[in-house]
Amino acid sequence: MKKHHQRTLVLNNDYQALAITPWQNAIKLIWKHRGNKNIGLEIIDFYKDDFILGTEGRKYPIPAVGRRPRYVSNKKRRIPFSRPHVFTRDQLTCQYCGFCNGKTNLLTYDHVIPREEWKKNKYMGTPTSWTNIVTCCHRCNHKKANRSLDGSGMKLKKMPIEPGCQQYVLGLGPWDIIPEEWIQYLPPLYKNICEIIKEYDYG
């Protein structure tokens, strides 16, 4: 079985992508749905080129996409801060020079307000947060160093913000392989990243 087909995309009742779950868990939820249409997971699509081999050589399709039978409210859900989530928000693009690339080792992240300045001015919270971290290429990271925007003479393409949960799919990173069965259901952030990576790989 192909590694990137070991997961199932879970949709909300309105077909909005919510999260990724292991295919084994998806099958359990599908069986629950067969017993009670108000719970579990409704099958939307199977992988076209993948299956699990059962007893006597019988082939069973693997669920690629499933839908929750009831709407799950996620208005209060917040996206956990992490490096992959920041790269997804910023579309694998340096927020100083606009450099864009699909490779992890060509990107890092930068504190807009340096940690020393943050501590000195006694700002609230942690400096490593959604509103103070941006995707940055290594060249710009070295150029800015431990200086403020004014001190370095650098400018941001856009101010960093905490993204809304509807833009994200929990468990899906910017460099994960995206099966074609998922594409039509993904938020624009991920569709754009797919194009960026494709351009880098084949351009």
XYZ file of C-alpha atoms in Angstrom:
203
model
C 0.000 0.000 0.000
C 1.304 3.453 -0.865
C 2.302 5.536 2.153
C 0.415 8.669 1.102
C -2.773 6.615 0.889
C -2.706 5.709 4.557
C -4.904 8.651 5.494
C -8.456 9.794 4.835
C -9.621 13.381 4.377
C -12.555 14.167 6.686
C -15.116 16.735 5.532
C -17.700 18.594 7.541
C -21.382 18.174 6.684
C -21.076 21.171 4.314
C -18.082 19.554 2.524
C -15.529 21.853 4.149
C -12.266 19.987 4.797
C -11.718 19.494 8.529
C -8.894 17.083 9.225
C -6.886 14.036 8.239
C -7.371 10.683 9.940
C -5.719 7.246 9.487
C -7.663 5.067 7.044
C -8.138 2.418 9.754
C -9.999 4.953 11.898
C -12.017 6.063 8.872
C -13.180 2.487 8.283
C -14.333 2.202 11.912
C -16.319 5.427 11.523
C -17.805 4.180 8.250
C -19.079 1.030 9.986
C -20.611 3.176 12.723
C -22.381 5.215 10.059
C -23.864 2.079 8.546
C -25.449 1.296 11.919
C -26.583 4.857 12.621
C -26.793 7.478 9.858
C -26.355 10.310 12.392
C -22.845 9.311 13.467
C -19.583 8.105 11.982
C -18.446 8.890 8.469
C -20.155 8.758 5.082
C -17.948 7.604 2.199
C -17.479 10.243 -0.493
C -14.625 8.746 -2.506
C -12.162 5.846 -2.544
C -8.570 5.820 -3.763
C -8.653 4.856 -7.412
C -5.313 3.059 -7.454
C -5.010 1.620 -3.960
C -6.549 -1.142 -1.874
C -5.921 -3.500 1.024
C -5.656 -7.202 0.421
C -8.022 -9.298 2.527
C -8.415 -13.009 3.049
C -8.510 -15.201 -0.037
C -6.894 -12.402 -2.047
C -9.963 -10.177 -2.012
C -9.273 -6.489 -2.634
C -10.929 -3.816 -0.472
C -10.881 -0.132 -1.525
C -9.395 2.406 0.885
C -11.526 5.449 1.757
C -9.928 8.632 0.434
C -12.603 11.129 1.503
C -15.393 10.882 4.082
C -18.062 13.315 5.305
C -19.482 13.864 8.772
C -23.261 13.292 8.779
C -23.826 16.200 11.164
C -22.305 19.676 11.032
C -19.369 20.198 13.394
C -19.062 23.799 14.602
C -15.447 24.956 14.646
C -15.929 28.682 15.246
C -14.090 28.536 18.563
C -11.298 26.294 17.307
C -7.863 27.889 17.043
C -5.087 26.654 14.811
C -2.075 25.557 16.893
C 0.996 27.670 16.274
C 3.722 25.640 14.554
C 6.393 26.044 11.911
C 4.437 24.052 9.249
C 1.295 26.104 9.945
C 3.254 29.355 9.576
C 4.708 28.168 6.256
C 1.200 27.259 5.123
C -0.177 30.667 6.082
C 2.665 32.426 4.239
C 2.460 30.111 1.219
C 6.122 29.019 1.409
C 7.105 32.616 0.657
C 9.654 34.845 2.411
C 7.731 37.780 3.820
C 10.648 40.152 3.236
C 11.938 39.543 -0.282
C 9.144 37.404 -1.746
C 11.384 34.401 -2.418
C 9.170 31.362 -2.912
C 10.263 27.745 -3.061
C 8.931 24.294 -2.287
C 11.914 23.030 -0.302
C 12.002 23.036 3.491
C 15.749 23.620 3.781
C 15.504 26.929 1.895
C 13.085 28.491 4.370
C 13.087 29.304 8.069
C 11.116 31.733 10.197
C 11.921 35.095 11.734
C 10.829 37.056 14.802
C 9.595 40.414 13.473
C 10.230 41.971 16.882
C 13.460 40.305 18.106
C 13.215 38.335 21.323
C 15.624 40.662 23.153
C 13.589 43.717 22.157
C 10.377 41.910 23.117
C 11.769 41.166 26.568
C 13.239 44.646 26.982
C 9.922 46.349 26.200
C 8.009 43.851 28.359
C 5.499 42.897 25.684
C 2.762 40.519 26.752
C 2.909 36.840 25.849
C 5.606 35.044 23.919
C 7.530 36.528 20.979
C 7.157 33.187 19.147
C 3.548 33.628 18.133
C 1.305 34.022 15.080
C 1.537 37.817 15.094
C 5.322 38.037 15.476
C 6.612 35.182 13.309
C 6.931 35.188 9.523
C 8.333 32.814 6.927
C 11.795 33.950 5.901
C 14.515 32.789 3.517
C 17.977 32.215 4.976
C 19.429 35.233 3.170
C 16.898 37.651 4.671
C 17.141 35.971 8.051
C 20.905 36.552 8.053
C 20.486 40.131 6.784
C 17.957 41.127 9.437
C 19.726 39.215 12.202
C 18.665 40.323 15.678
C 17.430 43.754 14.615
C 14.051 45.412 14.348
C 12.479 46.300 11.014
C 13.594 49.920 11.383
C 17.069 48.896 12.456
C 17.513 46.555 9.515
C 15.776 48.750 6.914
C 13.629 45.792 5.878
C 9.917 45.792 5.206
C 7.269 43.100 5.429
C 5.165 42.088 2.444
C 2.230 41.845 4.853
C 1.748 41.884 8.599
C 1.514 38.462 10.248
C -1.895 37.514 11.665
C -3.439 34.520 13.354
C -5.330 32.637 10.628
C -8.890 31.413 10.896
C -9.592 27.712 11.312
C -11.541 27.493 8.039
C -8.299 28.047 6.108
C -6.626 24.960 7.602
C -6.954 21.193 7.564
C -5.730 19.722 10.839
C -2.962 17.206 10.336
C -2.080 18.380 6.822
C 1.339 19.965 6.399
C 2.620 22.118 3.514
C 4.902 19.353 2.201
C 2.546 16.402 2.558
C 1.744 14.542 -0.643
C -1.777 15.504 -1.711
C -3.752 12.688 -3.374
C -5.791 13.831 -6.364
C -8.979 12.650 -4.626
C -8.529 15.426 -2.008
C -7.803 18.393 -4.261
C -11.330 19.643 -4.964
C -12.160 19.772 -1.240
C -9.070 21.592 0.027
C -9.024 25.283 1.061
C -7.197 27.696 -1.306
C -4.087 27.768 0.919
C -3.312 24.138 0.139
C -4.294 24.305 -3.522
C -1.876 27.195 -4.003
C 0.901 25.304 -2.215
C 0.313 22.311 -4.495
C 0.912 24.586 -7.483
C 4.039 26.078 -5.898
C 5.550 22.660 -5.239
C 4.583 21.429 -8.711
C 6.261 24.446 -10.293
C 9.407 23.872 -8.243
C 9.543 20.170 -9.064
C 8.774 20.441 -12.743
C 9.428 24.046 -13.699
